[in-house]
Amino acid sequence: DVYQAEAILIRRMTKPSDGIIRSAVVASARDLVESIGDRMLSYEVLHKVATDHNLYPDMREKQGMEAVVRRLRSKITLVNDGRKGTIRVSIRMSEGARPNEKAAAIVNDLIDQFSSSQQNMLTNESASLEGFLKESEAELLRKLEVRERELNAFKLAHLGELPENRSENLSTIRGSQMTIRNVKQKQDR
């Protein structure tokens, strides 16, 4: 008898706000399945699953863990389920005691391993992005300080000549004109 266990992996596709990141790459469903498959069917994940479930002990003893991982990988199928971000994970088992329970446990373990690695990857990416944003902010603040110093130096070099000094300059001119008129009036008397 051959037993098959299946699970559906629903991957929520979250898109950052357009104001933050503009994505130029859109992954196709096939690319998504390949990407997940690469991580879910990696040697490290399958090695752990094979060890945790004591799969193919005779093969492991005679041919080594690489052969066990190859065999396990050949039994697992990942298929795009037709819905956006939904992937069907299945395994066919006929070996060992209670293969139906073992198949279900293996599929669940694969999903757990993937979810865990995905969460770790997202946490690392988030920390990396946070570090990048902090560095960028610090660099921008340094550049802003340099620009502010340059602006202050320019204002000092052109004191009284800037448009912001216009009303002050006009008041000074009016005051000077009044003084000149007063002096002329006194001279005329």
Coordinates of N, CA, C and O in Angstrom, one line a residue:
D1 N 0.8 -1.2 0.0 CA 0.0 0.0 0.0 C 0.9 1.3 0.0 O 1.9 1.3 0.7
V2 N 0.4 2.3 -0.7 CA 1.1 3.5 -0.8 C 0.2 4.6 -0.2 O -1.0 4.7 -0.5
Y3 N 0.7 5.3 0.8 CA 0.0 6.4 1.5 C 0.5 7.7 1.1 O 1.7 7.9 0.8
Q4 N -0.4 8.6 0.9 CA -0.1 10.0 0.6 C -0.6 11.0 1.6 O -1.8 10.9 2.0
A5 N 0.2 11.9 2.0 CA -0.3 13.0 2.9 C -0.1 14.3 2.1 O 0.9 14.5 1.4
E6 N -1.0 15.2 2.3 CA -0.9 16.5 1.7 C -1.1 17.7 2.7 O -1.9 17.5 3.6
A7 N -0.5 18.8 2.4 CA -0.8 20.0 3.2 C -0.8 21.1 2.2 O -0.2 21.1 1.1
I8 N -1.6 22.1 2.5 CA -1.6 23.3 1.6 C -0.9 24.4 2.3 O -1.2 24.8 3.5
L9 N 0.1 25.0 1.7 CA 0.9 26.1 2.2 C 0.4 27.4 1.6 O 0.4 27.5 0.4
I10 N -0.2 28.2 2.4 CA -0.7 29.5 1.8 C 0.3 30.6 2.2 O 0.5 30.8 3.4
R11 N 0.9 31.2 1.2 CA 1.9 32.2 1.4 C 1.2 33.5 1.1 O 0.8 33.8 0.0
R12 N 1.1 34.3 2.1 CA 0.5 35.7 1.9 C 1.5 36.5 1.3 O 2.6 36.7 1.8
M13 N 1.1 37.1 0.2 CA 2.0 38.0 -0.6 C 1.8 39.4 -0.1 O 0.8 40.0 -0.4
T14 N 2.7 39.9 0.8 CA 2.5 41.3 1.3 C 3.4 42.2 0.5 O 4.5 41.9 0.1
K15 N 2.9 43.3 0.2 CA 3.6 44.3 -0.6 C 3.8 45.5 0.2 O 2.8 46.1 0.7
P16 N 5.0 46.0 0.3 CA 5.3 47.2 1.1 C 4.6 48.4 0.4 O 4.3 48.4 -0.8
S17 N 4.4 49.4 1.2 CA 3.8 50.6 0.6 C 4.6 51.2 -0.5 O 5.8 51.2 -0.4
D18 N 3.9 51.7 -1.6 CA 4.7 52.2 -2.7 C 5.6 53.4 -2.3 O 6.6 53.7 -2.9
G19 N 5.2 54.1 -1.2 CA 6.0 55.2 -0.7 C 7.3 54.8 -0.2 O 8.2 55.5 -0.1
I20 N 7.4 53.5 0.3 CA 8.6 53.0 0.9 C 9.5 52.4 -0.2 O 10.7 52.7 -0.3
I21 N 9.0 51.4 -0.8 CA 9.7 50.6 -1.8 C 8.9 50.4 -3.1 O 7.8 50.0 -3.0
R22 N 9.6 50.6 -4.2 CA 8.9 50.4 -5.4 C 9.5 49.1 -6.0 O 10.7 49.1 -6.4
S23 N 8.8 48.0 -6.1 CA 9.3 46.7 -6.5 C 9.3 46.7 -8.0 O 8.3 47.0 -8.7
A24 N 10.4 46.3 -8.6 CA 10.5 46.2 -10.1 C 10.4 44.7 -10.5 O 10.3 44.4 -11.7
V25 N 10.4 43.8 -9.6 CA 10.3 42.4 -9.9 C 9.0 41.8 -9.4 O 8.7 41.9 -8.2
V26 N 8.3 41.0 -10.3 CA 7.1 40.3 -9.9 C 7.4 38.9 -10.1 O 7.7 38.5 -11.2
A27 N 7.3 38.1 -9.1 CA 7.6 36.6 -9.2 C 6.3 35.9 -9.7 O 5.2 36.2 -9.3
S28 N 6.6 35.0 -10.7 CA 5.5 34.2 -11.2 C 5.2 33.1 -10.2 O 6.0 32.8 -9.3
A29 N 4.1 32.4 -10.4 CA 3.7 31.3 -9.5 C 4.8 30.2 -9.6 O 5.1 29.6 -8.6
R30 N 5.3 29.9 -10.8 CA 6.3 28.9 -11.0 C 7.6 29.3 -10.2 O 8.2 28.5 -9.5
D31 N 8.0 30.6 -10.3 CA 9.2 31.1 -9.5 C 8.9 30.9 -8.0 O 9.9 30.6 -7.3
L32 N 7.7 31.2 -7.6 CA 7.4 31.1 -6.2 C 7.5 29.6 -5.7 O 8.1 29.3 -4.7
V33 N 7.0 28.7 -6.5 CA 7.1 27.2 -6.1 C 8.6 26.8 -6.1 O 9.0 26.1 -5.2
E34 N 9.3 27.3 -7.1 CA 10.8 26.9 -7.1 C 11.5 27.5 -5.9 O 12.3 26.8 -5.3
S35 N 11.2 28.7 -5.6 CA 11.9 29.4 -4.5 C 11.6 28.6 -3.2 O 12.5 28.4 -2.4
I36 N 10.3 28.3 -2.9 CA 9.9 27.6 -1.7 C 10.5 26.2 -1.8 O 11.0 25.7 -0.8
G37 N 10.5 25.6 -2.9 CA 11.0 24.2 -3.1 C 12.5 24.2 -2.7 O 13.0 23.3 -2.1
D38 N 13.2 25.2 -3.2 CA 14.7 25.3 -2.9 C 14.9 25.3 -1.4 O 15.8 24.6 -0.9
R39 N 14.1 26.0 -0.7 CA 14.3 26.1 0.8 C 13.8 24.9 1.5 O 14.4 24.3 2.4
M40 N 12.6 24.4 1.1 CA 11.9 23.3 1.8 C 12.6 22.0 1.5 O 12.7 21.1 2.4
L41 N 13.2 21.9 0.3 CA 13.8 20.6 -0.1 C 15.3 20.7 0.0 O 16.0 19.9 -0.6
S42 N 15.8 21.6 0.8 CA 17.3 21.8 0.9 C 17.8 20.6 1.7 O 17.1 19.9 2.4
Y43 N 19.1 20.3 1.5 CA 19.7 19.2 2.2 C 19.5 19.3 3.7 O 19.2 18.3 4.4
E44 N 19.7 20.5 4.3 CA 19.7 20.7 5.7 C 18.3 20.3 6.3 O 18.2 19.6 7.3
V45 N 17.2 20.8 5.6 CA 15.9 20.5 6.0 C 15.6 19.0 5.9 O 15.1 18.4 6.9
L46 N 15.9 18.4 4.8 CA 15.6 17.0 4.6 C 16.4 16.1 5.5 O 15.9 15.1 5.9
H47 N 17.6 16.5 5.7 CA 18.5 15.8 6.7 C 17.8 15.7 8.0 O 17.7 14.7 8.7
K48 N 17.4 16.9 8.5 CA 16.7 17.0 9.8 C 15.4 16.1 9.8 O 15.2 15.4 10.8
V49 N 14.6 16.2 8.8 CA 13.4 15.5 8.7 C 13.7 14.0 8.7 O 13.1 13.2 9.5
A50 N 14.7 13.5 7.9 CA 15.0 12.1 7.9 C 15.6 11.6 9.2 O 15.2 10.5 9.6
T51 N 16.3 12.5 9.9 CA 16.9 12.1 11.2 C 15.8 12.0 12.2 O 15.7 11.1 13.0
D52 N 15.0 13.1 12.3 CA 13.9 13.2 13.3 C 12.9 12.0 13.2 O 12.3 11.6 14.2
H53 N 12.6 11.6 11.9 CA 11.6 10.5 11.7 C 12.3 9.2 11.5 O 11.5 8.2 11.1
N54 N 13.6 9.1 11.6 CA 14.3 7.8 11.4 C 13.9 7.2 10.1 O 13.6 6.0 10.1
L55 N 14.0 7.9 9.0 CA 13.6 7.4 7.7 C 14.8 6.6 7.1 O 15.9 7.1 7.1
Y56 N 14.4 5.6 6.4 CA 15.4 4.7 5.7 C 16.7 4.4 6.4 O 17.8 4.7 5.9
P57 N 16.6 3.8 7.6 CA 17.8 3.5 8.4 C 18.7 2.6 7.7 O 20.0 2.8 7.8
D58 N 18.2 1.6 7.0 CA 19.1 0.6 6.3 C 19.9 1.4 5.2 O 21.1 1.2 5.0
M59 N 19.2 2.2 4.4 CA 19.8 3.0 3.4 C 20.9 3.9 3.9 O 22.0 4.1 3.4
R60 N 20.5 4.5 5.1 CA 21.5 5.5 5.7 C 22.8 4.7 6.1 O 23.9 5.3 5.9
E61 N 22.6 3.5 6.6 CA 23.7 2.8 7.1 C 24.6 2.3 5.9 O 25.8 2.4 6.0
K62 N 24.0 1.9 4.8 CA 24.7 1.3 3.7 C 25.2 2.4 2.7 O 26.3 2.3 2.2
Q63 N 24.4 3.4 2.4 CA 24.7 4.4 1.4 C 25.0 5.8 1.9 O 25.4 6.7 1.1
G64 N 24.6 6.1 3.1 CA 24.9 7.4 3.7 C 23.7 8.3 3.6 O 22.7 8.0 3.0
M65 N 23.8 9.4 4.3 CA 22.7 10.4 4.4 C 22.4 11.0 3.1 O 21.2 11.4 2.8
E66 N 23.3 11.2 2.2 CA 23.1 11.8 0.9 C 22.0 11.0 0.1 O 21.1 11.6 -0.5
A67 N 22.2 9.7 0.2 CA 21.2 8.8 -0.5 C 19.8 8.9 0.1 O 18.8 8.9 -0.6
V68 N 19.8 9.0 1.4 CA 18.5 9.2 2.1 C 17.8 10.5 1.7 O 16.6 10.5 1.4
V69 N 18.6 11.5 1.7 CA 18.0 12.9 1.3 C 17.5 12.8 -0.1 O 16.4 13.3 -0.4
R70 N 18.3 12.2 -1.0 CA 17.9 12.1 -2.4 C 16.6 11.3 -2.5 O 15.6 11.7 -3.2
R71 N 16.5 10.2 -1.8 CA 15.3 9.4 -1.8 C 14.1 10.1 -1.3 O 13.0 10.1 -1.8
L72 N 14.3 10.8 -0.1 CA 13.2 11.6 0.5 C 12.7 12.7 -0.5 O 11.5 12.9 -0.7
R73 N 13.7 13.4 -1.1 CA 13.4 14.5 -2.0 C 12.5 13.9 -3.2 O 11.6 14.6 -3.7
S74 N 12.8 12.7 -3.6 CA 12.1 12.2 -4.8 C 10.6 11.8 -4.4 O 9.8 11.7 -5.3
K75 N 10.4 11.7 -3.1 CA 9.0 11.3 -2.7 C 8.1 12.6 -2.4 O 6.9 12.4 -2.2
I76 N 8.7 13.7 -2.4 CA 8.0 15.0 -2.1 C 7.6 15.7 -3.4 O 8.5 15.9 -4.3
T77 N 6.4 16.2 -3.4 CA 6.0 17.0 -4.5 C 5.5 18.3 -4.1 O 4.7 18.4 -3.1
L78 N 5.9 19.4 -4.8 CA 5.4 20.8 -4.5 C 4.7 21.2 -5.8 O 5.3 21.2 -6.9
V79 N 3.4 21.6 -5.7 CA 2.7 22.0 -6.9 C 1.9 23.3 -6.6 O 1.3 23.5 -5.5
N80 N 2.0 24.3 -7.5 CA 1.2 25.5 -7.4 C -0.3 25.0 -7.5 O -0.7 24.4 -8.4
D81 N -1.0 25.4 -6.5 CA -2.4 24.9 -6.3 C -3.4 25.7 -7.2 O -4.6 25.5 -7.1
G82 N -2.9 26.6 -8.0 CA -3.8 27.4 -8.8 C -4.3 28.7 -8.2 O -4.8 29.6 -8.9
R83 N -4.3 28.8 -6.9 CA -4.7 30.0 -6.2 C -3.4 30.8 -5.9 O -2.4 30.2 -5.6
K84 N -3.5 32.1 -5.9 CA -2.3 32.9 -5.7 C -1.7 32.7 -4.4 O -2.4 32.8 -3.3
G85 N -0.4 32.3 -4.4 CA 0.3 32.1 -3.1 C 0.0 30.8 -2.4 O 0.4 30.6 -1.3
T86 N -0.7 29.8 -3.1 CA -1.1 28.6 -2.5 C -0.3 27.4 -3.1 O -0.3 27.3 -4.3
I87 N 0.4 26.6 -2.3 CA 1.2 25.5 -2.8 C 0.8 24.3 -2.1 O 0.7 24.2 -0.8
R88 N 0.6 23.2 -2.8 CA 0.3 21.9 -2.3 C 1.6 21.1 -2.1 O 2.4 21.0 -3.0
V89 N 1.8 20.6 -0.8 CA 3.0 19.8 -0.5 C 2.5 18.4 -0.2 O 1.6 18.2 0.6
S90 N 3.0 17.4 -0.9 CA 2.6 16.1 -0.7 C 3.8 15.1 -0.7 O 4.8 15.4 -1.2
I91 N 3.6 14.0 0.0 CA 4.6 13.0 0.0 C 3.9 11.6 -0.1 O 2.8 11.4 0.4
R92 N 4.6 10.7 -0.7 CA 4.0 9.3 -0.9 C 5.0 8.4 -0.1 O 6.2 8.4 -0.3
M93 N 4.4 7.6 0.8 CA 5.1 6.7 1.6 C 4.6 5.3 1.5 O 3.4 5.1 1.5
S94 N 5.4 4.3 1.5 CA 5.0 2.9 1.5 C 5.9 2.1 2.5 O 5.6 1.0 2.8
E95 N 7.0 2.7 2.9 CA 7.9 2.0 3.7 C 7.6 2.2 5.2 O 7.0 3.2 5.6
G96 N 8.1 1.3 6.0 CA 8.0 1.5 7.5 C 6.7 1.2 8.1 O 5.7 0.9 7.4
A97 N 6.7 1.3 9.4 CA 5.5 1.0 10.2 C 4.6 2.2 10.1 O 5.0 3.4 10.2
R98 N 3.3 2.0 9.9 CA 2.3 3.1 9.9 C 2.7 4.2 8.9 O 2.8 5.4 9.4
P99 N 2.8 3.9 7.6 CA 3.3 4.9 6.7 C 2.3 6.1 6.6 O 2.7 7.2 6.3
N100 N 1.0 5.9 6.8 CA 0.1 7.0 6.7 C 0.3 8.0 7.7 O 0.3 9.2 7.5
E101 N 0.6 7.6 9.0 CA 0.9 8.6 10.0 C 2.2 9.2 9.8 O 2.4 10.4 10.1
K102 N 3.2 8.4 9.4 CA 4.5 9.0 9.1 C 4.5 10.0 8.0 O 5.1 11.1 8.1
A103 N 3.7 9.7 6.9 CA 3.6 10.7 5.8 C 3.0 12.0 6.3 O 3.5 13.1 6.0
A104 N 2.0 11.9 7.1 CA 1.4 13.1 7.6 C 2.3 13.9 8.5 O 2.4 15.1 8.4
A105 N 3.1 13.2 9.4 CA 4.0 13.8 10.3 C 5.2 14.5 9.5 O 5.6 15.6 9.8
I106 N 5.6 13.9 8.4 CA 6.7 14.4 7.6 C 6.2 15.7 6.9 O 6.9 16.7 6.9
V107 N 5.0 15.7 6.3 CA 4.5 16.9 5.6 C 4.4 18.0 6.6 O 4.8 19.1 6.3
N108 N 3.8 17.7 7.8 CA 3.7 18.7 8.8 C 5.1 19.3 9.2 O 5.2 20.5 9.4
D109 N 6.0 18.4 9.4 CA 7.4 18.8 9.7 C 8.0 19.7 8.6 O 8.7 20.7 8.9
L110 N 7.8 19.3 7.4 CA 8.3 20.2 6.3 C 7.7 21.6 6.3 O 8.4 22.6 6.1
I111 N 6.4 21.6 6.5 CA 5.7 22.9 6.6 C 6.3 23.7 7.8 O 6.6 24.9 7.7
D112 N 6.4 23.1 8.9 CA 7.0 23.7 10.1 C 8.4 24.3 9.9 O 8.7 25.4 10.2
Q113 N 9.2 23.4 9.3 CA 10.6 23.8 9.0 C 10.6 25.0 8.0 O 11.4 26.0 8.2
F114 N 9.8 25.0 7.0 CA 9.7 26.1 6.1 C 9.3 27.4 6.8 O 9.8 28.4 6.6
S115 N 8.2 27.2 7.5 CA 7.6 28.4 8.2 C 8.7 29.0 9.2 O 8.8 30.2 9.2
S116 N 9.4 28.1 9.9 CA 10.4 28.6 10.8 C 11.5 29.3 10.1 O 12.0 30.4 10.4
S117 N 12.0 28.7 9.0 CA 13.1 29.3 8.2 C 12.6 30.6 7.6 O 13.4 31.6 7.5
Q118 N 11.4 30.6 7.1 CA 10.8 31.9 6.5 C 10.8 33.0 7.6 O 11.1 34.1 7.3
Q119 N 10.3 32.6 8.7 CA 10.2 33.6 9.8 C 11.6 34.2 10.2 O 11.8 35.4 10.3
N120 N 12.6 33.3 10.2 CA 14.0 33.7 10.5 C 14.5 34.6 9.4 O 15.2 35.6 9.7
M121 N 14.2 34.2 8.2 CA 14.7 35.0 7.1 C 14.0 36.4 7.1 O 14.7 37.4 6.9
L122 N 12.7 36.5 7.4 CA 12.1 37.8 7.5 C 12.6 38.6 8.6 O 12.7 39.8 8.5
T123 N 12.9 38.0 9.7 CA 13.4 38.7 10.9 C 14.8 39.3 10.5 O 15.1 40.4 10.9
N124 N 15.6 38.4 9.9 CA 16.9 38.9 9.5 C 16.9 40.1 8.5 O 17.6 41.0 8.6
E125 N 15.9 39.9 7.5 CA 15.8 41.0 6.5 C 15.3 42.3 7.2 O 15.7 43.3 6.8
S126 N 14.4 42.1 8.1 CA 13.8 43.3 8.8 C 14.9 44.0 9.6 O 15.0 45.2 9.6
A127 N 15.8 43.2 10.3 CA 16.9 43.8 11.1 C 17.9 44.5 10.1 O 18.4 45.5 10.4
S128 N 18.1 43.8 9.0 CA 19.0 44.4 8.0 C 18.5 45.7 7.4 O 19.2 46.7 7.3
L129 N 17.2 45.7 7.1 CA 16.6 46.9 6.6 C 16.6 48.0 7.7 O 16.9 49.2 7.4
E130 N 16.3 47.7 8.9 CA 16.3 48.7 10.0 C 17.7 49.3 10.1 O 17.9 50.5 10.2
G131 N 18.8 48.4 10.0 CA 20.1 48.9 10.1 C 20.4 49.8 8.9 O 21.1 50.9 9.1
F132 N 20.0 49.4 7.8 CA 20.2 50.3 6.6 C 19.5 51.6 6.7 O 20.1 52.7 6.4
L133 N 18.3 51.6 7.2 CA 17.6 52.9 7.3 C 18.2 53.8 8.4 O 18.3 55.0 8.2
K134 N 18.7 53.2 9.5 CA 19.4 54.0 10.5 C 20.7 54.6 9.9 O 21.0 55.8 10.2
E135 N 21.4 53.8 9.2 CA 22.7 54.3 8.6 C 22.4 55.4 7.6 O 23.1 56.5 7.6
S136 N 21.3 55.2 6.8 CA 20.9 56.2 5.8 C 20.5 57.5 6.5 O 20.8 58.6 6.1
E137 N 19.7 57.4 7.6 CA 19.3 58.6 8.3 C 20.5 59.3 8.9 O 20.6 60.5 8.8
A138 N 21.4 58.6 9.5 CA 22.6 59.2 10.0 C 23.4 59.9 9.0 O 23.9 61.1 9.2
E139 N 23.6 59.3 7.8 CA 24.3 59.9 6.7 C 23.6 61.2 6.2 O 24.2 62.2 6.0
L140 N 22.2 61.1 6.1 CA 21.5 62.3 5.7 C 21.6 63.4 6.7 O 21.7 64.6 6.4
L141 N 21.6 63.1 8.0 CA 21.7 64.1 9.0 C 23.1 64.8 9.0 O 23.2 66.0 9.1
R142 N 24.2 64.0 8.7 CA 25.5 64.5 8.5 C 25.5 65.5 7.3 O 26.1 66.6 7.4
K143 N 24.9 65.1 6.2 CA 24.9 66.0 5.0 C 24.1 67.2 5.3 O 24.5 68.3 4.9
L144 N 23.0 67.1 6.0 CA 22.2 68.3 6.4 C 23.0 69.2 7.2 O 22.9 70.5 7.0
E145 N 23.7 68.7 8.2 CA 24.5 69.6 9.1 C 25.6 70.4 8.2 O 25.8 71.6 8.5
V146 N 26.2 69.7 7.3 CA 27.2 70.3 6.4 C 26.5 71.4 5.6 O 27.0 72.6 5.5
R147 N 25.3 71.1 5.0 CA 24.6 72.2 4.2 C 24.2 73.4 5.1 O 24.3 74.5 4.7
E148 N 23.8 73.1 6.3 CA 23.4 74.2 7.2 C 24.6 75.1 7.6 O 24.5 76.3 7.6
R149 N 25.8 74.4 7.8 CA 27.0 75.2 8.0 C 27.3 76.1 6.8 O 27.7 77.2 6.9
E150 N 27.2 75.5 5.6 CA 27.5 76.2 4.4 C 26.5 77.4 4.2 O 26.9 78.5 3.8
L151 N 25.2 77.1 4.5 CA 24.2 78.2 4.4 C 24.5 79.3 5.4 O 24.4 80.5 5.0
N152 N 24.8 79.0 6.6 CA 25.2 80.0 7.6 C 26.4 80.8 7.2 O 26.4 82.1 7.4
A153 N 27.4 80.2 6.7 CA 28.6 80.9 6.2 C 28.2 81.9 5.0 O 28.7 83.0 5.0
F154 N 27.4 81.4 4.1 CA 26.9 82.2 3.0 C 26.2 83.4 3.5 O 26.4 84.6 3.1
K155 N 25.3 83.2 4.5 CA 24.5 84.3 5.0 C 25.4 85.4 5.7 O 25.2 86.6 5.6
L156 N 26.4 84.9 6.4 CA 27.3 85.8 7.1 C 28.1 86.6 6.0 O 28.4 87.8 6.2
A157 N 28.5 85.9 5.0 CA 29.3 86.6 3.9 C 28.5 87.6 3.2 O 29.0 88.6 2.6
H158 N 27.2 87.4 3.1 CA 26.3 88.3 2.3 C 25.3 89.0 3.2 O 24.1 89.2 2.8
L159 N 25.7 89.3 4.4 CA 24.8 89.9 5.4 C 24.2 91.2 4.8 O 24.9 92.1 4.3
G160 N 22.9 91.3 4.9 CA 22.2 92.5 4.4 C 21.8 92.4 2.9 O 21.1 93.3 2.4
E161 N 22.4 91.5 2.2 CA 22.2 91.4 0.7 C 21.1 90.4 0.3 O 20.7 90.3 -0.8
L162 N 20.7 89.6 1.3 CA 19.8 88.5 1.0 C 18.3 88.9 0.9 O 17.9 89.9 1.6
P163 N 17.5 88.3 0.2 CA 16.1 88.6 0.1 C 15.4 88.6 1.4 O 14.5 89.4 1.7
E164 N 15.8 87.8 2.3 CA 15.2 87.8 3.7 C 15.5 89.1 4.4 O 14.8 89.4 5.4
N165 N 16.5 89.9 4.0 CA 16.8 91.2 4.6 C 16.1 92.3 4.0 O 16.3 93.5 4.3
R166 N 15.2 92.1 3.0 CA 14.6 93.1 2.2 C 13.8 94.1 3.1 O 14.0 95.3 3.0
S167 N 12.9 93.6 3.9 CA 12.1 94.6 4.7 C 13.0 95.4 5.7 O 12.8 96.6 5.9
E168 N 14.0 94.7 6.2 CA 14.9 95.4 7.1 C 15.7 96.5 6.3 O 15.8 97.6 6.8
N169 N 16.1 96.1 5.1 CA 16.8 97.1 4.3 C 15.9 98.3 3.9 O 16.4 99.4 3.9
L170 N 14.7 98.0 3.5 CA 13.7 99.0 3.2 C 13.5 100.0 4.3 O 13.4 101.2 4.2
S171 N 13.4 99.4 5.5 CA 13.2 100.3 6.7 C 14.4 101.2 6.9 O 14.3 102.4 7.2
T172 N 15.6 100.7 6.7 CA 16.8 101.4 6.9 C 16.8 102.6 5.8 O 17.2 103.7 6.1
I173 N 16.4 102.2 4.6 CA 16.4 103.2 3.5 C 15.4 104.3 3.8 O 15.7 105.5 3.7
R174 N 14.2 104.0 4.3 CA 13.2 104.9 4.6 C 13.7 105.9 5.8 O 13.5 107.1 5.7
G175 N 14.3 105.2 6.7 CA 14.9 106.0 7.8 C 15.9 107.0 7.4 O 16.0 108.2 7.8
S176 N 16.8 106.5 6.5 CA 17.8 107.4 5.9 C 17.3 108.5 5.1 O 17.7 109.7 5.2
Q177 N 16.2 108.2 4.3 CA 15.6 109.2 3.5 C 14.9 110.3 4.4 O 15.0 111.5 4.1
M178 N 14.3 109.9 5.5 CA 13.7 110.9 6.4 C 14.8 111.7 7.0 O 14.6 113.0 7.2
T179 N 15.9 111.1 7.4 CA 17.0 111.9 8.0 C 17.5 112.9 7.0 O 17.8 114.1 7.3
I180 N 17.7 112.5 5.7 CA 18.1 113.4 4.7 C 17.2 114.6 4.5 O 17.6 115.8 4.4
R181 N 15.9 114.3 4.5 CA 14.8 115.3 4.4 C 14.9 116.3 5.5 O 14.8 117.5 5.4
N182 N 15.0 115.8 6.7 CA 15.1 116.6 7.9 C 16.4 117.5 7.8 O 16.3 118.7 8.2
V183 N 17.5 116.9 7.4 CA 18.7 117.7 7.3 C 18.5 118.8 6.3 O 18.9 120.0 6.5
K184 N 17.9 118.5 5.1 CA 17.7 119.5 4.1 C 16.7 120.6 4.6 O 16.9 121.8 4.3
Q185 N 15.7 120.2 5.3 CA 14.8 121.2 5.8 C 15.5 122.1 6.8 O 15.3 123.3 6.8
K186 N 16.4 121.6 7.6 CA 17.1 122.5 8.6 C 18.0 123.4 7.8 O 18.3 124.5 8.2
Q187 N 18.6 122.9 6.7 CA 19.5 123.7 6.0 C 18.8 124.9 5.2 O 19.3 126.0 5.1
D188 N 17.6 124.5 4.8 CA 16.8 125.5 4.1 C 16.3 126.6 5.0 O 16.0 127.7 4.6
R189 N 16.2 126.5 6.3 CA 15.7 127.5 7.2 C 16.8 128.4 7.5 O 17.5 129.1 7.6

